[in-house]
Coordinates of C-alpha atoms in Angstrom, one line a residue:
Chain A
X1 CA -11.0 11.0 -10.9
X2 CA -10.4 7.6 -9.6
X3 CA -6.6 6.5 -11.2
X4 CA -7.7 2.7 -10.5
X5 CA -10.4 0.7 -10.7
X6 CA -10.9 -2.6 -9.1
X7 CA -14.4 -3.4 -9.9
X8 CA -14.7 -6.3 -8.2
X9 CA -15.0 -5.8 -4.7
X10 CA -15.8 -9.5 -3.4
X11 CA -14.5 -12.7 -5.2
X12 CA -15.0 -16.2 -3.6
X13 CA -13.8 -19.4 -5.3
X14 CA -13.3 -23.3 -4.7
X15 CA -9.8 -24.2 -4.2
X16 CA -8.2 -25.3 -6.9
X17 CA -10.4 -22.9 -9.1
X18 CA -8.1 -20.7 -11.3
X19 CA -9.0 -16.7 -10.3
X20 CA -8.9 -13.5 -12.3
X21 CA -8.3 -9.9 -10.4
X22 CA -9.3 -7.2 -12.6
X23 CA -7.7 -3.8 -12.8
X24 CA -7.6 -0.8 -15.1
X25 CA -5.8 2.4 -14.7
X26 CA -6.0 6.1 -16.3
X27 CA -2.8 8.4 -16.8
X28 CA -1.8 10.9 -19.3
X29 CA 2.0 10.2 -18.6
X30 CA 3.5 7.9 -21.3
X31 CA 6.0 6.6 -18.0
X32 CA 4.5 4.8 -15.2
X33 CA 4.5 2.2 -13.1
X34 CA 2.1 -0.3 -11.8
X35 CA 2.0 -3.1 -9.2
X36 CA 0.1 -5.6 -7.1
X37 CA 0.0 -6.0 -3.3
X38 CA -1.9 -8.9 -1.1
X39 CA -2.8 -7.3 2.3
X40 CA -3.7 -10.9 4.4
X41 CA -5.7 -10.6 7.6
X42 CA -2.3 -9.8 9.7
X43 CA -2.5 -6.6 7.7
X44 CA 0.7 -6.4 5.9
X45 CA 0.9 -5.4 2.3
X46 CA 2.8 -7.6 0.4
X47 CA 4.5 -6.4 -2.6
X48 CA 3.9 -9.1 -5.9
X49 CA 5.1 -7.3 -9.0
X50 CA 5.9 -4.3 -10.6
X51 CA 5.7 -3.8 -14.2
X52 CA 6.6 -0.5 -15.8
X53 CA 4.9 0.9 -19.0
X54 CA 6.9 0.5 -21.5
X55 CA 7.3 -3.7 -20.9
X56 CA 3.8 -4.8 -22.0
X57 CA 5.5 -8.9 -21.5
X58 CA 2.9 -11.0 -19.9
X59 CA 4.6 -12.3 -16.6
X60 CA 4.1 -15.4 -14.8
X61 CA 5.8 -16.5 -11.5
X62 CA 4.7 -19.6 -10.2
X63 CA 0.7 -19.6 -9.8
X64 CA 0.9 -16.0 -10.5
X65 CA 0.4 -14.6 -13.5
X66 CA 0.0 -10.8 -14.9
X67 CA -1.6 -9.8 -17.8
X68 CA -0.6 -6.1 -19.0
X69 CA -2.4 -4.7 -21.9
X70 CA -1.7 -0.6 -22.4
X71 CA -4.8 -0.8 -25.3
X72 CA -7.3 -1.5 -22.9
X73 CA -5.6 0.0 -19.7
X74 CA -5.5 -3.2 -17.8
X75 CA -3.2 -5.1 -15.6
X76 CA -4.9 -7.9 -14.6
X77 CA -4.2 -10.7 -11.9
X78 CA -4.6 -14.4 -12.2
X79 CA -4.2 -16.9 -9.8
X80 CA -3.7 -20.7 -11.1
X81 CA -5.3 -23.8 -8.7
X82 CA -5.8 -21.0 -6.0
X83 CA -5.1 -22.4 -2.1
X84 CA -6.8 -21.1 0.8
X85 CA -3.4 -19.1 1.7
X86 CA -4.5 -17.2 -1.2
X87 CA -6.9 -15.8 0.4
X88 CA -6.6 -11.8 1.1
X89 CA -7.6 -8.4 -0.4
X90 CA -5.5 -7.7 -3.2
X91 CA -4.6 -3.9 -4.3
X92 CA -3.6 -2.7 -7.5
X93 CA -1.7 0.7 -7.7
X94 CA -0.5 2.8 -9.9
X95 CA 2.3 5.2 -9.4
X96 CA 3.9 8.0 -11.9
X97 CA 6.7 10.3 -12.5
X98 CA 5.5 13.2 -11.1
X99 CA 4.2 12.2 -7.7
X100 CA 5.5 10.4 -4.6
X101 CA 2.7 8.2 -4.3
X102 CA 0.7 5.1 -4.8
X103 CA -2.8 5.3 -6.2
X104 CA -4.2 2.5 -4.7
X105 CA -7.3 0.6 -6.5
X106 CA -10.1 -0.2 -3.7
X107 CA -9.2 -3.8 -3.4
X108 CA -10.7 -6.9 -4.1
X109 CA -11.3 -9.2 -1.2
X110 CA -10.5 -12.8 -2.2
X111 CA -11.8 -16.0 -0.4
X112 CA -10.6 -19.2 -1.5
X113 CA -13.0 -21.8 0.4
X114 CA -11.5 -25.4 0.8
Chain B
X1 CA 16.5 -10.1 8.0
X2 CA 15.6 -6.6 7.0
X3 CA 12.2 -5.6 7.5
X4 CA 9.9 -3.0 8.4
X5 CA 8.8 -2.9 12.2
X6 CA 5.7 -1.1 13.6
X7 CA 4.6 -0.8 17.4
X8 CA 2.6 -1.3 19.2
X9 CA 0.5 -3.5 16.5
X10 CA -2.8 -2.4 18.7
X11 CA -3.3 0.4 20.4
X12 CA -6.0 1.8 21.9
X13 CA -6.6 5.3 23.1
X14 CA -9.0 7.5 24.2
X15 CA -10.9 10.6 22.3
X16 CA -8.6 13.4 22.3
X17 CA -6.0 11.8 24.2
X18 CA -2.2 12.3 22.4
X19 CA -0.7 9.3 21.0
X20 CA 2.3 8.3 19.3
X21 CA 2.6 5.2 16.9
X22 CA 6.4 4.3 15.8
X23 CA 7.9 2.4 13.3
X24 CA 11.3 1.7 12.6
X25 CA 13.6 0.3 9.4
X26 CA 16.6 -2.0 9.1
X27 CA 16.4 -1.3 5.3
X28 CA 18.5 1.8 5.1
X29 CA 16.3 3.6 2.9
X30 CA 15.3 7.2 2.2
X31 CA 11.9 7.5 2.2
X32 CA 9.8 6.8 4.8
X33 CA 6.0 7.0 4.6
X34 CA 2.6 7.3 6.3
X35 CA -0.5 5.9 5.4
X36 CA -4.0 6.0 6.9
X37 CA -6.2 2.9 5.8
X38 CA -9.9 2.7 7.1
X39 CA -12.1 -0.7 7.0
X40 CA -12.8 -1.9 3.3
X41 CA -10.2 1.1 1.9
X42 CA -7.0 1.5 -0.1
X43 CA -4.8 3.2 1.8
X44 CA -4.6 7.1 1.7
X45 CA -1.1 8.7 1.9
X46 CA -0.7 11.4 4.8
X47 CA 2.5 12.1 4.6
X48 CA 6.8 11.1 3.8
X49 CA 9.6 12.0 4.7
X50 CA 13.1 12.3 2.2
X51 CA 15.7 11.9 4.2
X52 CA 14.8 14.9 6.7
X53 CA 12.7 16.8 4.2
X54 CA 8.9 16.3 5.3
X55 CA 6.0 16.3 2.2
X56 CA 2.4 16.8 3.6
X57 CA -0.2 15.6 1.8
X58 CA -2.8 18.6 1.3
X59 CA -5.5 16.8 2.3
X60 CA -4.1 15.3 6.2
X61 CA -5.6 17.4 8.9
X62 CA -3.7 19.5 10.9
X63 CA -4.0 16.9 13.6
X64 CA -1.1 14.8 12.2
X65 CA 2.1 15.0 13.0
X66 CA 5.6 13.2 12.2
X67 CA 8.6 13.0 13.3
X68 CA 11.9 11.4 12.1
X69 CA 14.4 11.5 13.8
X70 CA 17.1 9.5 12.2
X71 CA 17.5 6.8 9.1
X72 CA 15.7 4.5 10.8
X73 CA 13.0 5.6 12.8
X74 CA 9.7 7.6 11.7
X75 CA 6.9 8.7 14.4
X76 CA 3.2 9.5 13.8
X77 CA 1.6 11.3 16.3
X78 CA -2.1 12.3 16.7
X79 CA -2.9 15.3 18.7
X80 CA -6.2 15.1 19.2
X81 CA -7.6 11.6 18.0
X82 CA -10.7 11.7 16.7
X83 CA -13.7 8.7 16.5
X84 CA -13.0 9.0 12.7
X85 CA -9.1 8.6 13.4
X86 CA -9.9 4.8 13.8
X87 CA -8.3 3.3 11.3
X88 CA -5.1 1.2 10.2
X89 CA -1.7 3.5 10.1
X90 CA 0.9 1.7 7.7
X91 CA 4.1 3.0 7.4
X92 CA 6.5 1.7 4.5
X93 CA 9.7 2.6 2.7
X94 CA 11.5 2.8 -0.5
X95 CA 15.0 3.4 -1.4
X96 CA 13.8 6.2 -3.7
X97 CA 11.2 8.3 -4.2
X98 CA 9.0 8.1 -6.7
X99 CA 7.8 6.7 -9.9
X100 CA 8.8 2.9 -10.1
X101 CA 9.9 3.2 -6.4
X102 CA 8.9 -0.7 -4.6
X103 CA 7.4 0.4 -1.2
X104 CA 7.9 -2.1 1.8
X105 CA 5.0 -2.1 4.3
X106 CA 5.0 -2.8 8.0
X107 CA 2.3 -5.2 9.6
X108 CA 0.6 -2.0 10.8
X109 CA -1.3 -0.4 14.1
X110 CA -4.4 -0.8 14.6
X111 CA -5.9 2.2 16.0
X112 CA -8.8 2.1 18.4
X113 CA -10.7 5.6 19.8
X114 CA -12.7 4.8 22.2

């Protein structure tokens, strides 16, 4: 069973447009862990946040902004007055006690047009 | 700074010919890892290392290898390379293993089979 979801697969937007990533997860573990990379066209994934279960605080870091809710399974991405450097697929993974490993959403392809 | 370096960033080889893709670490850490990522995919774990201690994933073919030699270096090597070997190869590291664990990613190698 897929342990992420991206749904969207393609997203294009206007700069300056604001941008929501979605993401929902399934576990039976009470502990885990979940985080958001941006993989740009040179290929590296950069890391953006972790959040861990238990700290369902909303988080925002400069344009960035995280939205966590355990109810609904989600731990969605928004990007404020997006740029063109925002542009890149994003992952969403998931990762729990018991394993070594990321579960990596899909990936949602992001193009901010100028 | 610290960082995670992979070479060759392209490489191109032909079918069935051996190859060897590297990646080294300035970041001291543990774990070292392996992933495979085709066009439009999330990456797909093959395999990490634990200090010395190697963890296959039960799903990589036989036909992948690694090697780690020391702290800072890990190698991948493909026996037999395949058309459907094609692909991205990211190798990353965390200073623990496991749940909550940050992985760093290298810029990757591109894989070509001709």
């Amino acid at each position: 069973a897929q342990k992420v979801t991206q749904a969207q697969t393609e997203i294009s937007v206007v700069e300056k447009e604001d941008v929501t990533l979605d993401c929902v997860y399934e576990t039976r573990d009470t502990t885990y862990y979940l985080f958001w990379y941006k993989q740009p066209p040179s290929g590296e994934l950069v890391f953006l946040i972790r959040r861990n279960s238990f700290d369902e605080q909303n988080e925002i870091s400069g344009r960035y902004s995280w939205n966590f809710q355990k109810s609904t399974s989600s731990f969605n991405f928004t990007i404020t007055a997006s740029q063109v450097v925002d542009s890149a697929v994003y992952f969403c993974a998931l990762s729990e006690p018991t394993g070594n490993q990321f579960y990596f959403g899909t990936g949602t392809s992001l193009t901010v047009i100028p | 700074d610290a960082m995670v370096i992979q070479n060759p960033r392209y490489q191109v080889t032909q079918f069935g010919k051996p190859v060897t893709l590297s990646c080294s670490q300035t970041l001291n850490h543990n774990v070292m890892y392996w992933y495979q990522q085709k066009s439009s995919q999330a990456p797909k774990l093959l395999f990490h290392y634990y200090d010395k201690d190697f963890n296959n994933e039960a799903d990589t073919p036989d036909n992948f290898q690694s090697r780690r030699p020391n702290t800072s270096f890990c190698f991948l090597d493909i026996r037999s390379p395949g058309l459907g070997d094609a692909a991205m190869y990211l190798c990353a590291t965390s200073s623990l293993r496991g749940a909550g664990a940050e992985q760093f990613f290298g810029p990757g190698t591109r894989l070509t089979v001709l």
